[in-house]
mmCIF file of C-alpha atoms and ligand atoms in Angstrom:
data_model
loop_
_atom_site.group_PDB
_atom_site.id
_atom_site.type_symbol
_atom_site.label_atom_id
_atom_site.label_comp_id
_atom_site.label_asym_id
_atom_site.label_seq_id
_atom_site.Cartn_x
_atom_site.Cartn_y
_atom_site.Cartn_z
ATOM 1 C CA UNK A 23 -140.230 -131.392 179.043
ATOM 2 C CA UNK A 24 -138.925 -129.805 182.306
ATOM 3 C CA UNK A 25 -135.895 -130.411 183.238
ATOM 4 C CA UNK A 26 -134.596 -130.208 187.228
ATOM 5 C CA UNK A 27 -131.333 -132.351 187.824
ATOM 6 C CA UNK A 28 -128.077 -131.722 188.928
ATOM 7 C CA UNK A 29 -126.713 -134.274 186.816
ATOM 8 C CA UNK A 30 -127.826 -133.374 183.216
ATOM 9 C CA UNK A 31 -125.855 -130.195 182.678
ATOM 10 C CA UNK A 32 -127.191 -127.376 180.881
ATOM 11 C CA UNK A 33 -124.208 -125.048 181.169
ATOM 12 C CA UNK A 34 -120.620 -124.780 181.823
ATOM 13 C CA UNK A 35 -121.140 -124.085 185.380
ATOM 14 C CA UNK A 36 -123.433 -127.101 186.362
ATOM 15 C CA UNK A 37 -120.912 -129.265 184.253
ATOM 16 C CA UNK A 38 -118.029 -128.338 186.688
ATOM 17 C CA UNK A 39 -120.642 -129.490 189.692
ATOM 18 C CA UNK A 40 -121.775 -132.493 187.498
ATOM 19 C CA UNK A 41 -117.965 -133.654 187.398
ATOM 20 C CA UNK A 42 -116.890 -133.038 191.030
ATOM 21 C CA UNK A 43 -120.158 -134.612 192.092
ATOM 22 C CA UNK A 44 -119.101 -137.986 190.185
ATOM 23 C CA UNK A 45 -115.769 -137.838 191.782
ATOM 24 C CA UNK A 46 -117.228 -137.738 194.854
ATOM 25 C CA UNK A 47 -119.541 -140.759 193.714
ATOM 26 C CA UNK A 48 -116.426 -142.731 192.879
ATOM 27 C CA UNK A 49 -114.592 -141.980 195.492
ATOM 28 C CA UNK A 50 -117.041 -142.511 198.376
ATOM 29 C CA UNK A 51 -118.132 -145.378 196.509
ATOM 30 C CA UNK A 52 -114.693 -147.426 196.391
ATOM 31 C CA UNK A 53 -113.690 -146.495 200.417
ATOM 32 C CA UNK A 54 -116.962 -148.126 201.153
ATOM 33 C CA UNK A 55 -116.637 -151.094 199.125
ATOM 34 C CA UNK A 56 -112.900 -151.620 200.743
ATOM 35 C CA UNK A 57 -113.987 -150.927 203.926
ATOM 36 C CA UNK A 58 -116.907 -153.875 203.851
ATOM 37 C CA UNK A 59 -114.368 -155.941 202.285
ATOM 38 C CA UNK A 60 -111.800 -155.542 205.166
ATOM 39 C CA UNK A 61 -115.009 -155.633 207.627
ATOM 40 C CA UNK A 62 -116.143 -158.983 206.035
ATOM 41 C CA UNK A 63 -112.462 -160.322 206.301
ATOM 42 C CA UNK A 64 -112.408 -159.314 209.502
ATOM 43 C CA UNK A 65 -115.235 -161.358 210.815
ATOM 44 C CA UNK A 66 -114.419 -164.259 208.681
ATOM 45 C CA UNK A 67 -110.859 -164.348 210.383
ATOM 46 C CA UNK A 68 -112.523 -163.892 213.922
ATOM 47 C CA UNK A 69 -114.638 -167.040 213.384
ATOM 48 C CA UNK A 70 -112.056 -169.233 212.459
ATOM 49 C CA UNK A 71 -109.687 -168.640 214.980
ATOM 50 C CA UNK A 72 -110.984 -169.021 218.194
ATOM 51 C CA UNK A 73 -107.601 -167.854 220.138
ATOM 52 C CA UNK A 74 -106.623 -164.029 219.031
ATOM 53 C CA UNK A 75 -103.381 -164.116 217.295
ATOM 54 C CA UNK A 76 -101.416 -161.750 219.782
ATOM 55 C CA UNK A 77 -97.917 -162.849 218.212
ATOM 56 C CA UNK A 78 -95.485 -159.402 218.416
ATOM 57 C CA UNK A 79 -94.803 -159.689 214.169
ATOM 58 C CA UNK A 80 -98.718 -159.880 213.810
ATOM 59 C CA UNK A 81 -99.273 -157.066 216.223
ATOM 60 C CA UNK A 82 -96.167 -155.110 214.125
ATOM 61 C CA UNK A 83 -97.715 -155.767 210.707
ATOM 62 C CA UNK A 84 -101.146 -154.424 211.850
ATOM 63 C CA UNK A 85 -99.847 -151.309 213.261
ATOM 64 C CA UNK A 86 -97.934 -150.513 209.924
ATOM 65 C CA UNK A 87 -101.282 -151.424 208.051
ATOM 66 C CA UNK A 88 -103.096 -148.774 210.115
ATOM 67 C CA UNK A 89 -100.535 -146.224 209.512
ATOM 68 C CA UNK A 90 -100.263 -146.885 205.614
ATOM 69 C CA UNK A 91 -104.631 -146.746 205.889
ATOM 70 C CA UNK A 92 -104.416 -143.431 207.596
ATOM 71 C CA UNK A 93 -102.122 -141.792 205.673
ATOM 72 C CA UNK A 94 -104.183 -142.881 202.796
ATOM 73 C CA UNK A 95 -107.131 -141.865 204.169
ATOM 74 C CA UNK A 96 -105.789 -138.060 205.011
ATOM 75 C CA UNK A 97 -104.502 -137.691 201.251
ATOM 76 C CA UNK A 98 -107.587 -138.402 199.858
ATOM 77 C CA UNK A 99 -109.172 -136.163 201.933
ATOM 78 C CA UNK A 100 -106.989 -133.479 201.511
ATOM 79 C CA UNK A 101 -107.440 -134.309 197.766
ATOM 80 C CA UNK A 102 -111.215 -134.379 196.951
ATOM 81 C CA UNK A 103 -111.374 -130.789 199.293
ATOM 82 C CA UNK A 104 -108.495 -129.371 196.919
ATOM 83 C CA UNK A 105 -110.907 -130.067 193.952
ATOM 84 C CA UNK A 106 -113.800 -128.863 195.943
ATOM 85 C CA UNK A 107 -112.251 -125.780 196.359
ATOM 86 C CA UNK A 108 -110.449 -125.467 192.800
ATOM 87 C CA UNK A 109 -114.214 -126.023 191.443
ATOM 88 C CA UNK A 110 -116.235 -123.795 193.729
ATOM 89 C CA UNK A 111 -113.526 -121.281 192.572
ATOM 90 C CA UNK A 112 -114.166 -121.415 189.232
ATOM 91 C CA UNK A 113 -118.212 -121.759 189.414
ATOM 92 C CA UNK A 114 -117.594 -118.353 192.100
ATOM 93 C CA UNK A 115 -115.865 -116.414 189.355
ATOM 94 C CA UNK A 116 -117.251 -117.539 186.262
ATOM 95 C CA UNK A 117 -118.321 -114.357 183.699
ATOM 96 C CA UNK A 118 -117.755 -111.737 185.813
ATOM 97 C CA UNK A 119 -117.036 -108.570 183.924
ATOM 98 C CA UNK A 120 -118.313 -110.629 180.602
ATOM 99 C CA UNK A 121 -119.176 -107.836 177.693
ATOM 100 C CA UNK A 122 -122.021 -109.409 176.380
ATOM 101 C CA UNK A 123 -123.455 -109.865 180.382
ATOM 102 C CA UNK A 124 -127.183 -110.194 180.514
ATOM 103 C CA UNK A 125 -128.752 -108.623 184.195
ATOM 104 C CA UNK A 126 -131.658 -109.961 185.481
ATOM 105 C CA UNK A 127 -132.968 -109.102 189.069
ATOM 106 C CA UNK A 128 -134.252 -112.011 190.929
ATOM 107 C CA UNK A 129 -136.600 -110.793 194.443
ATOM 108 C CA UNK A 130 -137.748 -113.872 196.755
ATOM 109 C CA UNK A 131 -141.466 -113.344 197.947
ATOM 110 C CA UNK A 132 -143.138 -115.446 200.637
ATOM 111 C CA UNK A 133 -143.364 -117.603 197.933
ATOM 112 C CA UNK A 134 -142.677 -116.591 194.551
ATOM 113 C CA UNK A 135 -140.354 -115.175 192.477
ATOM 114 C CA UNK A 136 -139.989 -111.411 191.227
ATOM 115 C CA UNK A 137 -138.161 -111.153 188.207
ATOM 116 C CA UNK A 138 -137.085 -108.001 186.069
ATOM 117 C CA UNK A 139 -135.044 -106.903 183.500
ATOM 118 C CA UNK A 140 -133.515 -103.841 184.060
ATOM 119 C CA UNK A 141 -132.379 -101.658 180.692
ATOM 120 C CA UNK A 142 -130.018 -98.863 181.662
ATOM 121 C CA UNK A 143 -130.872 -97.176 177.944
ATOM 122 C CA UNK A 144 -134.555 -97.401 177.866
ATOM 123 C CA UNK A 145 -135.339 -97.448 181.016
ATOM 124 C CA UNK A 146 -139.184 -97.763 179.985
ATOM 125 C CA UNK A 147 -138.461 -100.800 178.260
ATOM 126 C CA UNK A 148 -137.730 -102.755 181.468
ATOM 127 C CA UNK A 149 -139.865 -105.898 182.526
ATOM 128 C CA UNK A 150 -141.667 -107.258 184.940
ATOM 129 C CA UNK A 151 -142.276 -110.733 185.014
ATOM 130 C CA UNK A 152 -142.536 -113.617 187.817
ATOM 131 C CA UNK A 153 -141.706 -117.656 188.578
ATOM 132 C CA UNK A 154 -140.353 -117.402 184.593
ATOM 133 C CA UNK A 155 -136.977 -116.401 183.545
ATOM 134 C CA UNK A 156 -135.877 -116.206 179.671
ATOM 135 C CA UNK A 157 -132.767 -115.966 178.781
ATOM 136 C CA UNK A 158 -130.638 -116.249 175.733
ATOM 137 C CA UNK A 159 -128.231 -118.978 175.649
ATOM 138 C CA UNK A 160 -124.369 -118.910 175.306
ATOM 139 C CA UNK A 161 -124.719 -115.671 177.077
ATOM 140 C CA UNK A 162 -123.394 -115.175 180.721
ATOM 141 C CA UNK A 163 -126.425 -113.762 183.041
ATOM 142 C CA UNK A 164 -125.641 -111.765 185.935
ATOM 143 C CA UNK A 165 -128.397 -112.457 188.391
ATOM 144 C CA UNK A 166 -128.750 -110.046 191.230
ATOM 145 C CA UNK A 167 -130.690 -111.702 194.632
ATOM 146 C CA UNK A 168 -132.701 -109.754 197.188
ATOM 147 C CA UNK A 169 -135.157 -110.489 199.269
ATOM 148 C CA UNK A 170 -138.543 -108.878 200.101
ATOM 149 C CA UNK A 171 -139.132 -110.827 203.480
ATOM 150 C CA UNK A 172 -137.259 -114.026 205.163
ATOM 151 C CA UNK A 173 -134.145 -115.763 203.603
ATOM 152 C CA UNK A 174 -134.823 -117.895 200.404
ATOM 153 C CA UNK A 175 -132.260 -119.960 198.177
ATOM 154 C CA UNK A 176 -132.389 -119.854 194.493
ATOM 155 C CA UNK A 177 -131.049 -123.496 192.803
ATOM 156 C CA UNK A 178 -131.563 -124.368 189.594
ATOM 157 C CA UNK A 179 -129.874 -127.234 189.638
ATOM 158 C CA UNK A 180 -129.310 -127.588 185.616
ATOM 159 C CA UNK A 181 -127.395 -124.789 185.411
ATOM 160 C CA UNK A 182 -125.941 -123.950 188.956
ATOM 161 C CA UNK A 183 -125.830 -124.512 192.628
ATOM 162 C CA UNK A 184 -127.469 -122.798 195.221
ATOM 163 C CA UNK A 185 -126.897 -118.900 196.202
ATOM 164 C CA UNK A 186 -128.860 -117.829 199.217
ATOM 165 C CA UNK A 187 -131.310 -114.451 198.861
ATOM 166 C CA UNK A 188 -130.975 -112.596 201.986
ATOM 167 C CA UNK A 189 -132.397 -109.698 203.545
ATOM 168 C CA UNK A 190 -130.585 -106.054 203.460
ATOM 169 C CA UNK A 191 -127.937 -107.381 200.761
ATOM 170 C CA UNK A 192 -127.606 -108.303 197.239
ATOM 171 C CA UNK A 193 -125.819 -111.783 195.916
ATOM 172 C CA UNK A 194 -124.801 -112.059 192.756
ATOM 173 C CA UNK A 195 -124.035 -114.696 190.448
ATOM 174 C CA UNK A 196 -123.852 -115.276 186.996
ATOM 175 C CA UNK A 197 -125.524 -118.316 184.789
ATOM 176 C CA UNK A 198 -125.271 -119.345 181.392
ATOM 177 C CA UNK A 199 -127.158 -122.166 179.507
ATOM 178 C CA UNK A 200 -125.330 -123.343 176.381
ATOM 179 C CA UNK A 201 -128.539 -126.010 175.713
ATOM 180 C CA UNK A 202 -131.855 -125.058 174.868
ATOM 181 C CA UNK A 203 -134.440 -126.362 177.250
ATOM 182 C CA UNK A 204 -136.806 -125.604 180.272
ATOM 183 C CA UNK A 205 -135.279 -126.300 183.280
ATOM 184 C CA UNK A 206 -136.697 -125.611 186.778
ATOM 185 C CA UNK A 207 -135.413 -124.074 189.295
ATOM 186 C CA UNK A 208 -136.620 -124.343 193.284
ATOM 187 C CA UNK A 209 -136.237 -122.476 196.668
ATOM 188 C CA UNK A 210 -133.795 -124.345 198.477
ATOM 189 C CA UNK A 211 -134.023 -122.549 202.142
ATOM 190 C CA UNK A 212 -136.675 -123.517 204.235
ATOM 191 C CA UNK A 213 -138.954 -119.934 204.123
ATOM 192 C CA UNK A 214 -142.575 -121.074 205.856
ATOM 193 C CA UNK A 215 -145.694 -123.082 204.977
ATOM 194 C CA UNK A 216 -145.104 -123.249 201.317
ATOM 195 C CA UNK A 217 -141.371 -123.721 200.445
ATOM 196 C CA UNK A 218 -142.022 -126.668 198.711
ATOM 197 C CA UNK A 219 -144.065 -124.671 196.376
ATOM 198 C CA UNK A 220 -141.607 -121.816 195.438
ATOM 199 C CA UNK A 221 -140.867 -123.177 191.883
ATOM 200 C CA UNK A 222 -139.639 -120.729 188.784
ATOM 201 C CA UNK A 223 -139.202 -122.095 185.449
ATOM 202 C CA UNK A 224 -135.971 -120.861 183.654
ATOM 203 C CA UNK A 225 -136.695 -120.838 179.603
ATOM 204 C CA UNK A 226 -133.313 -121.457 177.885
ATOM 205 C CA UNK A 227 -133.450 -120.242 173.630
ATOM 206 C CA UNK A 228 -131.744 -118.787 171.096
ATOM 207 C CA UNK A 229 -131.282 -114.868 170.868
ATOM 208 C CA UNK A 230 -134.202 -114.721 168.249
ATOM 209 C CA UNK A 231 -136.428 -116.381 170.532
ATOM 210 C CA UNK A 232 -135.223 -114.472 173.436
ATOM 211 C CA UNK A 233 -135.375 -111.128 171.944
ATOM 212 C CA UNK A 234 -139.063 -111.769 170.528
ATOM 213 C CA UNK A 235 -140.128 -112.705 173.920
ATOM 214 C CA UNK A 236 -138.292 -109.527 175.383
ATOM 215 C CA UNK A 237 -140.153 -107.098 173.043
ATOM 216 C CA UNK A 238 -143.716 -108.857 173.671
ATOM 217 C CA UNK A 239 -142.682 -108.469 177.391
ATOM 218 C CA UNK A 240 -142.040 -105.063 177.173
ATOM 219 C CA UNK A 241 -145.418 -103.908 175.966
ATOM 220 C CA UNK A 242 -148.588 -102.858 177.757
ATOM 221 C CA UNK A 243 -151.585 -104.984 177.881
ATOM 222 C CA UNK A 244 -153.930 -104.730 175.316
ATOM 223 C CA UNK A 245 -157.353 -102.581 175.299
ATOM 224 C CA UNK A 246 -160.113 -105.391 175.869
ATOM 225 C CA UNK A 247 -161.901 -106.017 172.506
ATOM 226 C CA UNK A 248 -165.184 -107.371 173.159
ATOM 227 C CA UNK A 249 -168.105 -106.353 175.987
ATOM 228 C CA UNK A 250 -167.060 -109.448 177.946
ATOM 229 C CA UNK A 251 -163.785 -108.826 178.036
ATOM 230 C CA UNK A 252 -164.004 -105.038 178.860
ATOM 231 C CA UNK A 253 -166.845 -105.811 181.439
ATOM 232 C CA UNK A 254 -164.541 -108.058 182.977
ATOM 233 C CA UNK A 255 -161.609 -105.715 182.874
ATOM 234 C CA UNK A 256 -164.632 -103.657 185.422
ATOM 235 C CA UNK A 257 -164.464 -106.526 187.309
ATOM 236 C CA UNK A 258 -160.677 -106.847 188.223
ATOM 237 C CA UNK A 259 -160.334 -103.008 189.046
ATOM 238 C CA UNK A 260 -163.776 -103.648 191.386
ATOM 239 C CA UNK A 261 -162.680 -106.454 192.779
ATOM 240 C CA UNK A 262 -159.642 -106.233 195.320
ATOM 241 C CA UNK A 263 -157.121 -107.651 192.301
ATOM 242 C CA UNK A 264 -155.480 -104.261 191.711
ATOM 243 C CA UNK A 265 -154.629 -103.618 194.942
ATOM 244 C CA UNK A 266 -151.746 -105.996 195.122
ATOM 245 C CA UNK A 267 -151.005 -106.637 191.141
ATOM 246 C CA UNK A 268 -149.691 -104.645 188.384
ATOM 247 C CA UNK A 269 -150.623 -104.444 184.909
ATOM 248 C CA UNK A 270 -148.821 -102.243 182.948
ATOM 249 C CA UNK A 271 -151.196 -100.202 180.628
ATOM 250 C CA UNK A 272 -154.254 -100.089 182.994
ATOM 251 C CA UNK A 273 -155.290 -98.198 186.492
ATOM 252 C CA UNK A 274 -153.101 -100.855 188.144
ATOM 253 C CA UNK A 275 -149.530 -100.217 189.482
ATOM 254 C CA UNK A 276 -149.545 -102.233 192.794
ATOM 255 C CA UNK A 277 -146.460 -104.643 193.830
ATOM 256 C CA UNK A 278 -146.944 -106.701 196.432
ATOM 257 C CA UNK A 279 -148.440 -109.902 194.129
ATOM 258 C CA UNK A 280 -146.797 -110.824 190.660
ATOM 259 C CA UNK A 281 -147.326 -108.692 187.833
ATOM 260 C CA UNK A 282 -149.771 -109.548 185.456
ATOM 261 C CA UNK A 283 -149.604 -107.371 182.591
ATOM 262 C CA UNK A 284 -148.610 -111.104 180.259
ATOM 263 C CA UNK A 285 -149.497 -113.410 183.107
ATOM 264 C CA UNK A 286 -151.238 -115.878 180.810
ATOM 265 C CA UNK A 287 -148.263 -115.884 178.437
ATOM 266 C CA UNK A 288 -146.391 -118.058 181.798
ATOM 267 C CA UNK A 289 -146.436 -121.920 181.786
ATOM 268 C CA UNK A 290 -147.501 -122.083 185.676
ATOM 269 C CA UNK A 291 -149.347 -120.093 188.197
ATOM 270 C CA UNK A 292 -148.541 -120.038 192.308
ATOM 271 C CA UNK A 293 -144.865 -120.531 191.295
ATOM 272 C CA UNK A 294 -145.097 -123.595 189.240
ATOM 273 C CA UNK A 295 -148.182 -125.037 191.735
ATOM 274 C CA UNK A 296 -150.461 -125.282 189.008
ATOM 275 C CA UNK A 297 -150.622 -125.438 185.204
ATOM 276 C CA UNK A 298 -151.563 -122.279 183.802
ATOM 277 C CA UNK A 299 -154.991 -123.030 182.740
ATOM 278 C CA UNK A 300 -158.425 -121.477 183.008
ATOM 279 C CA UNK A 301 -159.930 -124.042 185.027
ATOM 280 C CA UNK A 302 -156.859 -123.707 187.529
ATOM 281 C CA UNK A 303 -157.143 -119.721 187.070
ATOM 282 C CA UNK A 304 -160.561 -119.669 188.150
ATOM 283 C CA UNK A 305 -160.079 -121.829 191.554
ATOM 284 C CA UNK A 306 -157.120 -119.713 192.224
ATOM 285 C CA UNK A 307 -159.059 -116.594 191.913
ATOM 286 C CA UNK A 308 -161.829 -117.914 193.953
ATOM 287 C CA UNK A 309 -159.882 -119.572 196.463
ATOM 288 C CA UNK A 310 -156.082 -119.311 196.646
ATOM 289 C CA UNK A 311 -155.713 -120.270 200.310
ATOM 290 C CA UNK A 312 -157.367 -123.480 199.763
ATOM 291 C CA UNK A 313 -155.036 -124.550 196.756
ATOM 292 C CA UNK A 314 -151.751 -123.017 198.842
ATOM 293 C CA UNK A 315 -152.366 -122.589 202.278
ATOM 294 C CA UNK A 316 -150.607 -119.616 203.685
ATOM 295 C CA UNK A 317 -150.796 -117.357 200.317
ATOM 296 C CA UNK A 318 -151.623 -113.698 200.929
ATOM 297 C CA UNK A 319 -154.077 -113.510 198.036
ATOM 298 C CA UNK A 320 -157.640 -113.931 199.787
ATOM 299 C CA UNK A 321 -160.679 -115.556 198.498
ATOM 300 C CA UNK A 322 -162.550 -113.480 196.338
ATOM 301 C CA UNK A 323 -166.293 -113.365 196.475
ATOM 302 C CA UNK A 324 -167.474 -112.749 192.709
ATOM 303 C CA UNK A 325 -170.432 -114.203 190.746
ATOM 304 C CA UNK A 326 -169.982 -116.672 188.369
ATOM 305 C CA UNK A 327 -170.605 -114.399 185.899
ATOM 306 C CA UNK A 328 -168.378 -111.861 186.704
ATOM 307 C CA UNK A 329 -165.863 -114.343 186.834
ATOM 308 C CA UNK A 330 -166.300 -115.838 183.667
ATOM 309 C CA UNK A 331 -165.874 -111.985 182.232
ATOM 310 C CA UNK A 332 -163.302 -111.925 184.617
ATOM 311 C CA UNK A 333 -161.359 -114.912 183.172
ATOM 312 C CA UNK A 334 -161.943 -113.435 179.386
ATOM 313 C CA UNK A 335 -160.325 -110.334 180.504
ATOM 314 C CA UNK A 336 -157.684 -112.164 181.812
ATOM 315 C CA UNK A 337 -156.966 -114.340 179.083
ATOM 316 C CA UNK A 338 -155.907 -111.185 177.061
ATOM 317 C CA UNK A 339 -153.196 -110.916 179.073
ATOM 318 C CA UNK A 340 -150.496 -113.099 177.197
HETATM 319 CU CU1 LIG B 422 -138.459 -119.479 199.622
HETATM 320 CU CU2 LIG B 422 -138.071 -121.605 200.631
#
């Protein structure tokens, strides 16, 4: 199941928001509770007495009521933005300079998500990936943001709050998941017609898991087997596919759309807009701007045929 709340904690990070967020719940809470109870005594008061009660030791005893409310009022505030602080402090600087640090570079698109995984040592064994992010857990990830066009927001709410991806300059922040699970993550910056459908899916496992994944990840995309498969490999690089997508392995190197050397390997397609099936595949690669109005992948004008050899070349890809 996929997980997206602020309020079921995945990692040490989100916990610390998790707790100040219930303080704030409690807090808020209780002032408005006493504050409808002093309104509704209020009003009770006023209807019985018809004649305000303008007596000086009334009017005394009211004034020292408002003072004792007030300076009430100003320590909790001041308290509940010392804990905002004291928490964003420690979320701000959590892992950095951790040994075991994990780097992952996270690009916003108009609207997906970029995602690679640099390695300083073999440089070739780098990946490539979009709108899915592994990572091992117990480990502290240092993600790097940048942007490719407007200003996007990365939250994934499970494991930590929002950093902003902005143009010219890299954020940084670091994660870490100590619970297995999918968790979902969601532009949180208003970036054109389809913000609302700038998911990525952040897959939480152990280091075996994670490693495996990594090592798949990291090689090229297989030689098609059979004649339907290698006729529709013929397809793709006819067809306008391979001008915007890489796959690693084939004549294919372009950037500008998701790379799709394991494509089929990802849970979603569009950035978590569909389930990544062959039925949904198929529409999308007919008609992508009628599924998410906007997208910069165009219609595609192939036979059926070639599109079902299309597809079985495709499916390969995992
Ligand atoms: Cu990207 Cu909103």
């Amino acid at each position: 199941m996929i997980d997206q709340s602020a309020l079921h904690a995945a990692g040490p990070e989100a916990a610390h928001l998790d707790h100040l967020w219930w303080i704030f719940f409690w807090t808020c809470a209780a002032v408005y509770v006493l504050v409808v109870a002093f309104f509704a005594a209020a009003w009770i008061r006023g209807r019985r007495n018809a004649a305000p009660d303008v007596r000086p030791e009334t009017e005394k005893r009211l004034g020292t009521a408002i003072g004792v409310a007030t300076v009430v009022s100003v320590i909790g505030l001041l308290a509940l933005l010392t804990i905002s602080v004291a928490v964003g402090h420690t979320v701000g600087t959590f892992g950095t300079g951790a040994a075991n640090q994990l780097e992952i570079n996270v690009t916003g698109h108009q609207w997906w998500w970029e995602v690679k995984y640099p390695d300083s040592r073999v440089p070739s064994k780098a990946i490539t990936t979009a709108n899915e992010v592994h990572i091992p857990i117990h480990t502290p990830v240092l993600l790097r943001l940048d942007t490719r066009d407007v200003i996007h927001s990365l939250w994934i709410p499970n494991l930590h709050g929002k950093r902003d991806l902005i143009p010219g300059r890299v954020n940084k922040f670091v994660i870490q998941a100590d619970t297995p699970g999918v968790y979902r993550g969601q532009c949180a910056e208003f970036c054109g017609l389809q913000h609302a459908h700038m998911a990525l899916i952040v897959v939480a496992e152990d280091e075996e898991k994670f490693e495996r994944w990594k090592a798949h990840q990291s090689e090229g995309a297989p030689t098609p087997l059979t004649p339907e498969q290698a006729r529709g490999q013929q397809v793709l690089l006819g067809a306008p596919c391979a001008n915007c997508h890489n796959i690693t392995g084939m004549d294919a190197s372009a950037t500008l759309g998701p790379d799709l050397t394991h494509f089929r390997s990802r849970s979603t397609l569009a950035a978590g807009l569909l389930q990544n099936t062959r039925g949904n595949l198929a529409g999308w690669i007919m008609n992508a701007p009628a599924i998410k109005p906007g997208v910069q992948m165009p219609p595609n004008q192939i036979s059926a045929v070639e599109l079902q050899d299309l597809l079985a070349y495709l499916d390969t890809l995992r």
